[in-house]
Each structure stands twice: as structure tokens, then as C-alpha cells.
PDB file of C-alpha atoms in Angstrom:
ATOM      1  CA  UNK A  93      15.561  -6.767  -4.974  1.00 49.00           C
ATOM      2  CA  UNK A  94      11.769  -7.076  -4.291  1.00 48.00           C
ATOM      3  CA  UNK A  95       9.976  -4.480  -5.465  1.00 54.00           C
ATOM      4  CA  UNK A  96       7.458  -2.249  -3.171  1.00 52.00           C
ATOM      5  CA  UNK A  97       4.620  -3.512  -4.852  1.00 50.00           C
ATOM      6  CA  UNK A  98       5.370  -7.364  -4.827  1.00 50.00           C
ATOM      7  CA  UNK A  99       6.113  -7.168  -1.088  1.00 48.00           C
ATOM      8  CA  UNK A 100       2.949  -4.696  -0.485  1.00 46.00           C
ATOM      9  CA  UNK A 101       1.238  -8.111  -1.833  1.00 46.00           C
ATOM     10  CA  UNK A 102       3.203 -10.926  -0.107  1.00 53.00           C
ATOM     11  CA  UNK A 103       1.544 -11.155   2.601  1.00 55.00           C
ATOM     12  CA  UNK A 104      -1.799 -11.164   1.222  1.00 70.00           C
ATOM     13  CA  UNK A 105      -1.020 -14.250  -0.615  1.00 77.00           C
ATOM     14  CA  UNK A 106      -4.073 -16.668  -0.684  1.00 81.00           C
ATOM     15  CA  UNK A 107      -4.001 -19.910   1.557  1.00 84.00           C
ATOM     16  CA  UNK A 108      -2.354 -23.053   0.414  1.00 93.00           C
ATOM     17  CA  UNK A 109      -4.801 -25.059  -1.909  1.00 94.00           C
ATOM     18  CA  UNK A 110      -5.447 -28.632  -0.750  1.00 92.00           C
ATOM     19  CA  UNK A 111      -7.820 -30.230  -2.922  1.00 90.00           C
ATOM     20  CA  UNK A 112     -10.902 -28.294  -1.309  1.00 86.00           C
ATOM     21  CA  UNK A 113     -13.150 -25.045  -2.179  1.00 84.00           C
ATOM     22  CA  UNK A 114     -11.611 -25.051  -5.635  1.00 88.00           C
ATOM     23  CA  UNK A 115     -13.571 -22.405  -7.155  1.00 86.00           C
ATOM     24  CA  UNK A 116     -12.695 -19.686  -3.732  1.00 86.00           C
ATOM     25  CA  UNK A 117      -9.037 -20.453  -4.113  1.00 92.00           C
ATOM     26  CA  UNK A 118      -9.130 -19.834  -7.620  1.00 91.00           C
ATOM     27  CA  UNK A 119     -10.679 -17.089  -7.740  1.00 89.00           C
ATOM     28  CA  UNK A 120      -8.410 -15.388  -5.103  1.00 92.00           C
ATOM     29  CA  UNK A 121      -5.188 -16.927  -6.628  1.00 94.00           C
ATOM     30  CA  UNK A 122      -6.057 -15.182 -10.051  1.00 94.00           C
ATOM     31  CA  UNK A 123      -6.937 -12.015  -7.720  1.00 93.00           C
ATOM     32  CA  UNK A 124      -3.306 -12.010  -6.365  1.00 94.00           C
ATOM     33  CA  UNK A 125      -1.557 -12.653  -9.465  1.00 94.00           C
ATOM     34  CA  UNK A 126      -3.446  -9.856 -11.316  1.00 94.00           C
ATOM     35  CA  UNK A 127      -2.263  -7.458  -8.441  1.00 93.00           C
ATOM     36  CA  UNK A 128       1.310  -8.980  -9.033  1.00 92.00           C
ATOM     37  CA  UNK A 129       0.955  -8.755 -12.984  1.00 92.00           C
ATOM     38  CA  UNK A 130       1.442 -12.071 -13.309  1.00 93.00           C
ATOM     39  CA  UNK A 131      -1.818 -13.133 -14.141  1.00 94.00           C
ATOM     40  CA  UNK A 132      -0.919 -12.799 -18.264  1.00 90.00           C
ATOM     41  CA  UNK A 133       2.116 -15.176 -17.688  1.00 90.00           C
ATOM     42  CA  UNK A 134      -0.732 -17.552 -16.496  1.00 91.00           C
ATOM     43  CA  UNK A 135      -3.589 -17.333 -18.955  1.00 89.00           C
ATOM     44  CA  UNK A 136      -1.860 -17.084 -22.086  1.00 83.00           C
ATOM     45  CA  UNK A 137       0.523 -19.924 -23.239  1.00 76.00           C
ATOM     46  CA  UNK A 138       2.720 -17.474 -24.873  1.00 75.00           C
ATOM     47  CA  UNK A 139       6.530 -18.602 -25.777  1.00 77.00           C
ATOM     48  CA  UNK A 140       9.176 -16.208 -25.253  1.00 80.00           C
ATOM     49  CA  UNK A 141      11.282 -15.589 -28.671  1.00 76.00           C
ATOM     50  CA  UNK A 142      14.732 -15.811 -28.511  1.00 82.00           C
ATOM     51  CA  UNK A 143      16.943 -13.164 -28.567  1.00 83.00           C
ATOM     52  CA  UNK A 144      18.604 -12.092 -32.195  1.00 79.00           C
ATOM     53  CA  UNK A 145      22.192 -11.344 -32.910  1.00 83.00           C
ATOM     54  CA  UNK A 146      23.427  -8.230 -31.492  1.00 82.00           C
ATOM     55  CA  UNK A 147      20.563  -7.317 -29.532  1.00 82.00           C
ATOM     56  CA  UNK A 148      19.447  -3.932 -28.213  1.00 85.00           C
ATOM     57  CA  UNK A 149      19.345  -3.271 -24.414  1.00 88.00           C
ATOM     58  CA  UNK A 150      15.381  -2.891 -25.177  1.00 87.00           C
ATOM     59  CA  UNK A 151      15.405  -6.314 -26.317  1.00 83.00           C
ATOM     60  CA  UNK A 152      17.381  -7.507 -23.781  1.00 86.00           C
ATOM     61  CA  UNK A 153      15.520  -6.153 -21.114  1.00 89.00           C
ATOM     62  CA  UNK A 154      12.013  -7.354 -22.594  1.00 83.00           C
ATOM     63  CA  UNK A 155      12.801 -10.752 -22.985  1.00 85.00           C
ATOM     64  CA  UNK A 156      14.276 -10.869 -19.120  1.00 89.00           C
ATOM     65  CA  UNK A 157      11.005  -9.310 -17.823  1.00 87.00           C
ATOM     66  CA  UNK A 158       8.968 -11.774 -19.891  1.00 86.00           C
ATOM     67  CA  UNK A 159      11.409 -14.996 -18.490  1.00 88.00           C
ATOM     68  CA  UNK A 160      10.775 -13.523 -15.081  1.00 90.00           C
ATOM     69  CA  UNK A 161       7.086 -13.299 -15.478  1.00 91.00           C
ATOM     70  CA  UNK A 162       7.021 -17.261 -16.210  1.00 91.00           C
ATOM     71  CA  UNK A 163       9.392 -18.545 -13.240  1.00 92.00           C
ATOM     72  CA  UNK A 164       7.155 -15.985 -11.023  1.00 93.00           C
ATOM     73  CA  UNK A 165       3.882 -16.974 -11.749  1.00 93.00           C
ATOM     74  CA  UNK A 166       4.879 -20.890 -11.558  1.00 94.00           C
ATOM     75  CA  UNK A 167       6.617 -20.151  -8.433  1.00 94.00           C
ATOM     76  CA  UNK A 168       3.460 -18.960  -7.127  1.00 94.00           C
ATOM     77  CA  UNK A 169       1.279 -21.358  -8.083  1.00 95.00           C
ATOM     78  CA  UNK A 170       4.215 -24.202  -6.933  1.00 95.00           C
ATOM     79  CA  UNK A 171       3.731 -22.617  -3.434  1.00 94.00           C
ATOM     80  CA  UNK A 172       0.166 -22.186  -3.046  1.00 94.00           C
ATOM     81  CA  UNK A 173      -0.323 -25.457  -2.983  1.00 96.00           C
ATOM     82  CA  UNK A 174      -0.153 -28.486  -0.506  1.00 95.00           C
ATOM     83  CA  UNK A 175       2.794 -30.843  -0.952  1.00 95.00           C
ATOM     84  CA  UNK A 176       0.229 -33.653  -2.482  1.00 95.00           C
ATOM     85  CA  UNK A 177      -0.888 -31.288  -5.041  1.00 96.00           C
ATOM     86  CA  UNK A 178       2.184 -30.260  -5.724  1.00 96.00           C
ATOM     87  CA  UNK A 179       3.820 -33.711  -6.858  1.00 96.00           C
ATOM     88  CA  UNK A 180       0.651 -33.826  -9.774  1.00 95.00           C
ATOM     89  CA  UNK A 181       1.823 -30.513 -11.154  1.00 95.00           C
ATOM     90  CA  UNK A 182       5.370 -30.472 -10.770  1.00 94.00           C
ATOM     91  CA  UNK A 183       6.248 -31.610 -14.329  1.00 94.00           C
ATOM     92  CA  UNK A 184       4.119 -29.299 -15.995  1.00 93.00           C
ATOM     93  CA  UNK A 185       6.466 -27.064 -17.712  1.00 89.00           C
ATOM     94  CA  UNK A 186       3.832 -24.046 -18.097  1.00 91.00           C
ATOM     95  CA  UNK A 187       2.258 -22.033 -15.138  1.00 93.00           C
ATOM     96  CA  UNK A 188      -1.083 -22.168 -18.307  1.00 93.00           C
ATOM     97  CA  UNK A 189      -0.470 -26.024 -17.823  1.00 94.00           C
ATOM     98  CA  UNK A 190      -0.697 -25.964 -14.387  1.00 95.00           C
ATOM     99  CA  UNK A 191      -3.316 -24.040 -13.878  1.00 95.00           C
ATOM    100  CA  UNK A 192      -5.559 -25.740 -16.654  1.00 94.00           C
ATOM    101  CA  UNK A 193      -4.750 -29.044 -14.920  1.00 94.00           C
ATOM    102  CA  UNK A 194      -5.729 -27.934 -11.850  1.00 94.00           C
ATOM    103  CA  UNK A 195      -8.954 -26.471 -13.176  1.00 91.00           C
ATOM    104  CA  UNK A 196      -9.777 -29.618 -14.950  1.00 89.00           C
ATOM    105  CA  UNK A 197      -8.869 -31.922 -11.642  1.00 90.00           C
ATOM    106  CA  UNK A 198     -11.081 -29.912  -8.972  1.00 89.00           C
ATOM    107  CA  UNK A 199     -13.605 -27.724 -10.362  1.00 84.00           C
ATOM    108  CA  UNK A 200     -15.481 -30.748 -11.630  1.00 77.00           C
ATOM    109  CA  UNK A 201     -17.769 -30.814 -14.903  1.00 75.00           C
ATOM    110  CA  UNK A 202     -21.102 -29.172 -15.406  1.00 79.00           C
ATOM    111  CA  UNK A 203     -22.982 -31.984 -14.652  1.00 84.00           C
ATOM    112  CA  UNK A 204     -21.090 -31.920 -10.786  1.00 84.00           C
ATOM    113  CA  UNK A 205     -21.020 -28.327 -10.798  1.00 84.00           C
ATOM    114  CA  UNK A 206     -24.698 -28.056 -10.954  1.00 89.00           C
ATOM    115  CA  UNK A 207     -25.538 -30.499  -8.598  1.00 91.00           C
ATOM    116  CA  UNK A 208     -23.878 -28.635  -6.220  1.00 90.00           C
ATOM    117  CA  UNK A 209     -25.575 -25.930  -6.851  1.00 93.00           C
ATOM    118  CA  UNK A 210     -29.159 -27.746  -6.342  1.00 96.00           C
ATOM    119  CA  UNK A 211     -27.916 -28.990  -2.910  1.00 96.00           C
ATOM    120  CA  UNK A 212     -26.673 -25.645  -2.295  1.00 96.00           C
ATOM    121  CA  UNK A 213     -30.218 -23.969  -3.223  1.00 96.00           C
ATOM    122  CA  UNK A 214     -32.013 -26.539  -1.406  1.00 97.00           C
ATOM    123  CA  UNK A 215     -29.604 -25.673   1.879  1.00 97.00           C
ATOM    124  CA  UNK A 216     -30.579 -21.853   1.057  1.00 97.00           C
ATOM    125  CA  UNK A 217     -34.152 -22.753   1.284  1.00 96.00           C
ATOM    126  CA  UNK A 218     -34.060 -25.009   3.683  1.00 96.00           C
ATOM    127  CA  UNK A 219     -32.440 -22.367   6.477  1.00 96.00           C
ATOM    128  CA  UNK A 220     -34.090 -21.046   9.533  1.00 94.00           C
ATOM    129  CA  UNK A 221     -33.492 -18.413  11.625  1.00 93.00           C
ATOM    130  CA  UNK A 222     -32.885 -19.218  15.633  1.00 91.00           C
ATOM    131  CA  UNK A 223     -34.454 -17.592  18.189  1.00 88.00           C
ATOM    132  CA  UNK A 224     -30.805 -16.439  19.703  1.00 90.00           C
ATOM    133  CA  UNK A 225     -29.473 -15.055  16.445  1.00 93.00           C
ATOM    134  CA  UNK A 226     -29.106 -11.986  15.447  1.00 94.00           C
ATOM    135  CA  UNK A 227     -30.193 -10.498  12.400  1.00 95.00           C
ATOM    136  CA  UNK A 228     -26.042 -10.464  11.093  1.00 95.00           C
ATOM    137  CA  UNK A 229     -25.413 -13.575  12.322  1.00 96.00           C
ATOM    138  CA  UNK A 230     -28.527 -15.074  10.372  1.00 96.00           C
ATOM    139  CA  UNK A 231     -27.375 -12.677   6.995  1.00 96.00           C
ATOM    140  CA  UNK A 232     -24.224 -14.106   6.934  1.00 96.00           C
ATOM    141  CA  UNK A 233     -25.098 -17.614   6.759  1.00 96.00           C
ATOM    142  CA  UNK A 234     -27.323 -17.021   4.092  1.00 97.00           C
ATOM    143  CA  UNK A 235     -24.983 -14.737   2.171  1.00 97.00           C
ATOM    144  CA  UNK A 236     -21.854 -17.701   2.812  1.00 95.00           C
ATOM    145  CA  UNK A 237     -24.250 -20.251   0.628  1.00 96.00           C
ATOM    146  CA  UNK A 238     -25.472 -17.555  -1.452  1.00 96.00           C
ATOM    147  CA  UNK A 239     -21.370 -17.570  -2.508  1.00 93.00           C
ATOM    148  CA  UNK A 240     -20.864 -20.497  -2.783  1.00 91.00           C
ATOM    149  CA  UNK A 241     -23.507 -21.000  -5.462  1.00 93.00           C
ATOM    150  CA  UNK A 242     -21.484 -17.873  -6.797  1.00 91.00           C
ATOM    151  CA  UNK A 243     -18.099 -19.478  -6.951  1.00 85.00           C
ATOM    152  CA  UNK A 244     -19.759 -22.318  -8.817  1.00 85.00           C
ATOM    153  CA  UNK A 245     -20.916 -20.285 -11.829  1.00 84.00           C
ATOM    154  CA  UNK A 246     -24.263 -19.624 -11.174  1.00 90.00           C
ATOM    155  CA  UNK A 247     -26.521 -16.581 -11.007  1.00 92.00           C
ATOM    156  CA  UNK A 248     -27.683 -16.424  -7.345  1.00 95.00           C
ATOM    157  CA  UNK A 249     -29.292 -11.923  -6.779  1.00 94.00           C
ATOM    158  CA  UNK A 250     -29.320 -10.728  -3.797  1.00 95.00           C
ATOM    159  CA  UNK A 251     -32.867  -9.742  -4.200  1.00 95.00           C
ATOM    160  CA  UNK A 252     -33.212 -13.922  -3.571  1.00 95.00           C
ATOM    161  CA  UNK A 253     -31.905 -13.021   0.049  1.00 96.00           C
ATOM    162  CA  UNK A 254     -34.052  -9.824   0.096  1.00 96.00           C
ATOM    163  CA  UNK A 255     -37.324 -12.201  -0.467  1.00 94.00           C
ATOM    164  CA  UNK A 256     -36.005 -14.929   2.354  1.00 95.00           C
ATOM    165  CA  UNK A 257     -35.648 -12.422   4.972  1.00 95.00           C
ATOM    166  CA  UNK A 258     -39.143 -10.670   4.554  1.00 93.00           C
ATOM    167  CA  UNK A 259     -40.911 -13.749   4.813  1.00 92.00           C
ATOM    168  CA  UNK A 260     -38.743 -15.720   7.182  1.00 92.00           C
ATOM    169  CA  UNK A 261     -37.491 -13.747   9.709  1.00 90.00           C
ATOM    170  CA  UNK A 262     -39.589 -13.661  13.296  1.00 90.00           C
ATOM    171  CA  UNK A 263     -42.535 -11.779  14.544  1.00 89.00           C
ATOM    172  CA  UNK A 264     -40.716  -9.584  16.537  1.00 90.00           C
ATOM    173  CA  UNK A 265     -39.685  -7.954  13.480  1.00 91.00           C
ATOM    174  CA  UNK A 266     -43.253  -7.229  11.984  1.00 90.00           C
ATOM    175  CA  UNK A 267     -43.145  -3.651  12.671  1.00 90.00           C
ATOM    176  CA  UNK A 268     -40.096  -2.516  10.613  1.00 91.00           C
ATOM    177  CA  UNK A 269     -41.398  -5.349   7.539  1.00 91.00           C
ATOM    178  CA  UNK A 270     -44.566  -3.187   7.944  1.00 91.00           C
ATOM    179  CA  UNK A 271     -43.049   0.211   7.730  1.00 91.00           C
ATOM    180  CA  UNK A 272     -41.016  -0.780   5.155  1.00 91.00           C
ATOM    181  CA  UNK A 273     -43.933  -2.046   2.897  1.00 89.00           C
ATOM    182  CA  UNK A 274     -45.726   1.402   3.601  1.00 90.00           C
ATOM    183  CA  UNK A 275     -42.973   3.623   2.286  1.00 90.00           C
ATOM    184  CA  UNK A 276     -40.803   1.491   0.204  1.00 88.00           C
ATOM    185  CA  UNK A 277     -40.784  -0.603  -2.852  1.00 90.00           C
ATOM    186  CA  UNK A 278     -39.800  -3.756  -1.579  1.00 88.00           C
ATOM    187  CA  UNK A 279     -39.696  -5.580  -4.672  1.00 87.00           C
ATOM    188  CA  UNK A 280     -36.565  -2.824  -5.449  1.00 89.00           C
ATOM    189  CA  UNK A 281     -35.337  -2.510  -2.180  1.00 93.00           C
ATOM    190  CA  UNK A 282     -31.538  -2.591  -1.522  1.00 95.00           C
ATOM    191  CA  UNK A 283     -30.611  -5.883   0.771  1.00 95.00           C
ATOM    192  CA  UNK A 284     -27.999  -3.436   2.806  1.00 95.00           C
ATOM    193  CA  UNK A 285     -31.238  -1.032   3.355  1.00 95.00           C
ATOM    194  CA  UNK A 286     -33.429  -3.878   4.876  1.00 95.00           C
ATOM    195  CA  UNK A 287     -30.464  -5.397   6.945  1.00 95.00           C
ATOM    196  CA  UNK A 288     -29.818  -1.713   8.586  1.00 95.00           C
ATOM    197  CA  UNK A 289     -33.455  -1.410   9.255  1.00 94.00           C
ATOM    198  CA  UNK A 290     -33.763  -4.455  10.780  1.00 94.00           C
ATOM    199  CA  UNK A 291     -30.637  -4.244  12.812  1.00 94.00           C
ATOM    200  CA  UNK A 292     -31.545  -0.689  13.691  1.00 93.00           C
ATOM    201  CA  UNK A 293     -34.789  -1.997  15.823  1.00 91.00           C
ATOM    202  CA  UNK A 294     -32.889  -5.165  16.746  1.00 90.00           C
ATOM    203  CA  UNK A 295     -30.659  -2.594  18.334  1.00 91.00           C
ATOM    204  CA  UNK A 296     -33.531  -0.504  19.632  1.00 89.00           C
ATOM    205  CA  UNK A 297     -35.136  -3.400  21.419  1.00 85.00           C
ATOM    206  CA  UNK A 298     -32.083  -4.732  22.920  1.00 82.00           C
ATOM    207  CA  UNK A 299     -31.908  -0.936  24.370  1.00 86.00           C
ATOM    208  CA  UNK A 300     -35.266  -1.420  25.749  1.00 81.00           C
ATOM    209  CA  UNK A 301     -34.560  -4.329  27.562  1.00 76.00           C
ATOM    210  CA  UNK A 302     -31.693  -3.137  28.772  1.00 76.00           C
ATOM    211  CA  UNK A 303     -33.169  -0.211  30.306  1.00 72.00           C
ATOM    212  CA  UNK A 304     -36.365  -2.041  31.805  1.00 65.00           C
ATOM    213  CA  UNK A 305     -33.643  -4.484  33.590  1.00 66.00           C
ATOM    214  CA  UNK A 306     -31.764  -1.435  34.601  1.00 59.00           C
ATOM    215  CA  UNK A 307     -35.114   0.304  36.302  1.00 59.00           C
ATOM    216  CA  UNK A 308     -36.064  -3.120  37.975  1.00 64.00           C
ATOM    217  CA  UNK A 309     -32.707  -3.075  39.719  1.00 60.00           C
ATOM    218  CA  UNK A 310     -33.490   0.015  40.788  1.00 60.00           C
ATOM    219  CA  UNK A 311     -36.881  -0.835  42.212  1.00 64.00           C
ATOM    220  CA  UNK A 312     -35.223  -2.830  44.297  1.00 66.00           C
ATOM    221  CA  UNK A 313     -32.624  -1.385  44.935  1.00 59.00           C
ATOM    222  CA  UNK A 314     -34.615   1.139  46.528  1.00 61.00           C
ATOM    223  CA  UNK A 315     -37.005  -0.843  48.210  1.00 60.00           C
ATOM    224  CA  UNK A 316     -34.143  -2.769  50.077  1.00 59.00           C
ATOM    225  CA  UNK A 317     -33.195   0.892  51.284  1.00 60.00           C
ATOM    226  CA  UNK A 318     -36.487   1.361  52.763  1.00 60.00           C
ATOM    227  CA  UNK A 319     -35.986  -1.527  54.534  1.00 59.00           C
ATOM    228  CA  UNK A 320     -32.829  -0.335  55.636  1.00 57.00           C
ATOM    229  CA  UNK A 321     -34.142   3.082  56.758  1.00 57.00           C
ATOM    230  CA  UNK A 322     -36.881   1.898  58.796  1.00 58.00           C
ATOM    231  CA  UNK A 323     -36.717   3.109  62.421  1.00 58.00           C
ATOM    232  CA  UNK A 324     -34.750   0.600  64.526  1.00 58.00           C
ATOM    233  CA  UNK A 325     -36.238  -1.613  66.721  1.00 52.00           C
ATOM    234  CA  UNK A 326     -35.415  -0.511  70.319  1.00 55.00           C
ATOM    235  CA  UNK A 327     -34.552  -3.869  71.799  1.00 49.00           C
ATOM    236  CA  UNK A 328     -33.496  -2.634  75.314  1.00 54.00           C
ATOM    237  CA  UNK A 329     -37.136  -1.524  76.170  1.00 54.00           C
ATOM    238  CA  UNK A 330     -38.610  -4.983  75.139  1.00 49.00           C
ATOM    239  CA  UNK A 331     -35.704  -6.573  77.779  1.00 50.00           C
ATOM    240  CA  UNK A 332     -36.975  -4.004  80.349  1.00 57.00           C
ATOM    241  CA  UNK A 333     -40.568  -4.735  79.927  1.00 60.00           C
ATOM    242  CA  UNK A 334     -40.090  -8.266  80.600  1.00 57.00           C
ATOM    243  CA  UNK A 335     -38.243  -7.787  83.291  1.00 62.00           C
ATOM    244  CA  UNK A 336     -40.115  -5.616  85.088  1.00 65.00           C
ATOM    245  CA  UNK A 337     -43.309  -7.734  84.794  1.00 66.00           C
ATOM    246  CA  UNK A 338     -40.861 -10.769  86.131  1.00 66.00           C
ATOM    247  CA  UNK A 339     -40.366  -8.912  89.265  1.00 67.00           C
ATOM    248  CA  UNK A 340     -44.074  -8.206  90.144  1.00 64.00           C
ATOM    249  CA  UNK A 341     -44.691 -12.242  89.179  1.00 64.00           C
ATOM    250  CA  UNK A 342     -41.656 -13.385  91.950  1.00 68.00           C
ATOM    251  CA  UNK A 343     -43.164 -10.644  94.379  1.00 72.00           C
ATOM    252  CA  UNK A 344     -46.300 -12.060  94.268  1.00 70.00           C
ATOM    253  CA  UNK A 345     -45.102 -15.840  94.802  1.00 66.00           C
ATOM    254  CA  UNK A 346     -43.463 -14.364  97.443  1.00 69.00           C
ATOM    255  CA  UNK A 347     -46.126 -13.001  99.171  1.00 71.00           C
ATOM    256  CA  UNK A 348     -48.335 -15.725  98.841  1.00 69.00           C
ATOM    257  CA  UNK A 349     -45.816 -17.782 100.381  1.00 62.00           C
ATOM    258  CA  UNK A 350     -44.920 -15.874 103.064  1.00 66.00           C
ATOM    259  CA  UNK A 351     -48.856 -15.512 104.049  1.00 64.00           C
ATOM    260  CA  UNK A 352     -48.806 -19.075 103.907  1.00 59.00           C
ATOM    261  CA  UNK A 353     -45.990 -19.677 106.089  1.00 54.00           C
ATOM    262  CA  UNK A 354     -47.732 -17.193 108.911  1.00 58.00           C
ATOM    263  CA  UNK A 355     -50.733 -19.453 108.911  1.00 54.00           C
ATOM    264  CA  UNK A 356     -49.028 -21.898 110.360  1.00 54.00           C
TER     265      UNK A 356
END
């Protein structure tokens, strides 16, 4: 029978492992097996005694739980990983076997390790913000490297992000970096305080615009209504003008032709 807490967990299991981002699998794997208190069945290589003559139901019972503890935890490392990996680890008899040689395989030495984190650094340093982000959308890239370098075993504040963003990010954001500097310590400051002050104006300014486009519509808007509500034009009397002044033009043909005609 599975237990509430095991199948409170199942579904949170991490993703299958395939020979990439090593050091985020791992980290989440040992996450999940901690939660299923598995994680000791894992890190320690322990053997399980046998039972003695005559045991006691204590005994009994302790050396099932720690039996079921080993085909758990190498049941859930046998799963979370791809069918390629899986072949390389399959005749390791120990889940501490397994996960050692998996360890050894993909998280590369130090030398590898910390050339990754150079080219990650470099990246870091290296990143701009566009015109159309926003200020989260610019934050989260730099805190996804900033992780990375993390996962790899190296020191990486967030004060490092804190420094990026007062320097880097665009002019339009001068007057919060200049309050801030006036009433804070920004050598101390908190980088969720400076990402809510800069997304606070972000938002202010997008309310702004969106109220300036919403008056111009209504300039229009009620200039077009003007238009509309001008008196009409009374088209009829412009017809009767013109034909009024085409009837004195005939007459007066008329005439002249019919003086004409007496002269002879």
C-alpha cells in the first residue's frame, strides 16, 4: 500500500536525467529522495545485517524497512533516468554506487567545472538589457546564469546582480536609481527591494502611456463628433438657386431671339 506521503511526492518526481544539466538534476533528485527518506539509503553504503536466530518482531520489522529503503531508492534512481543511462548503471548493485558513478561521469572535474563557470561569468557580464524587455524578463535571465554558476559549486551573491542592474539598466529608469541612492544604502540593499522599485515605475509609466493613448482617442473621438454635429448642408436651396438663375438665362435667349425674328 503506498503511503500518503510517498504518493503526496510522486508526482513531483524530478525529470528523467539524460546526460545534461547534471548538477540541477542532482540536486533535485537528492531533494525528492530526502522528502521520501530515502536519501540515507543513497549516501551511506551501509549493509543490512542479517537477521539472528529467533528474532524479535522489532528486528524483523527493522531489517524489512531497511531492505525496502535500498530497492526504493535504486528504483528511483533506475527510473529517473533515460534508457542510455540506464544500461551504464544497471549492474551497480548499490543505489551509493550508482549515484557516485553518475556523479563521477557528468559533473566533470574541477578543472571542467570551473571553466564553466568563467564562460558562465563572462555570459553574466556580457548581458544587455533590450529595449522591449521588461525589468522581470531581464532579472530572470540574469538570475538563470547566476544558477547555473550556483549548481556548479561556486559562490555567485546576489548583491553581483544588485551591482549589474544599477549600472546597466536604461535611462528611463534614472529616477527610481536616483531616489534610491538618496534614501537607501545601496551597497546593502535587498535585490527583491530594487526589482519592486523598479517594476513599480515600470508599472507606473506603462499607466501613463496608457492613459495619454486613452485621452488622444478621445480627442478625436470628439472632434469627429463635431464634425458630425455641424449644421447640415441644405442641398435643396443650392438646386433651387441654380435653377432659378437657369430660367432668367433661357428667358433672356428667348427674348433676344424673338426680337430678332420681328426684325425681319
Amino acid at each position: 500500500m503506498v503511503s500518503p506521503r510517498e504518493s503526496s511526492f510522486s508526482s513531483n518526481a524530478p525529470s528523467i536525467f539524460d546526460g545534461d544539466n547534471y548538477h540541477m538534476w542532482a540536486v533535485r533528485m537528492e531533494t525528492y529522495l530526502e522528502a521520501m527518506d530515502l536519501w540515507d539509503a543513497v549516501e551511506k553504503d551501509y549493509a543490512i545485517p542479517a537477521l539472528a536466530n529467533n528474532p524479535t518482531m522489532t528486528q524483523i520489522k527493522t531489517h524489512k524497512e531497511l531492505k525496502t529503503k535500498k530497492s526504493k531508492a535504486k528504483a528511483c534512481l533506475f527510473v529517473a533516468v533515460s534508457a542510455t543511462i540506464f544500461t551504464r548503471v544497471m549492474s551497480h548493485k548499490t543505489t551509493k554506487s550508482i549515484w557516485d558513478y553518475l556523479k563521477e561521469e557528468y559533473a566533470g572535474d574541477e578543472r571542467i567545472r570551473g571553466m564553466q563557470v568563467l564562460n558562465l561569468i563572462r555570459d553574466f557580464e556580457l548581458q544587455k538589457m533590450k529595449e522591449s524587455e521588461t525589468i522581470k524578463m531581464y532579472s530572470d535571465r540574469l538570475l538563470g546564469i547566476a544558477n547555473k554558476i550556483r549548481l556548479l559549486g561556486s559562490d555567485f551573491s546576489d548583491s553581483r546582480i544588485v551591482e549589474k542592474l544599477l549600472v546597466i539598466v536604461p535611462e528611463r529608469y534614472e529616477a527610481t536609481i536616483t531616489t534610491l541612492e538618496n534614501t537607501k544604502d545601496l551597497s546593502k540593499i535587498f535585490l527583491a527591494e530594487l526589482l519592486n522599485s523598479l517594476q513599480a515605475q515600470e508599472q507606473r509609466r506603462h499607466m501613463r502611456e496608457e492613459n495619454d493613448t486613452h485621452d488622444t482617442t478621445l480627442t478625436r473621438f470628439g472632434t469627429d463628433n463635431e464634425r458630425m454635429l455641424d449644421p447640415p448642408v441644405d442641398i435643396g436651396s443650392y438646386i433651387s438657386s441654380d435653377f432659378n438663375l437657369l430660367l432668367v438665362v433661357l428667358s433672356c435667349y428667348l427674348r433676344e431671339k424673338q426680337e430678332a425674328f420681328s426684325c425681319l
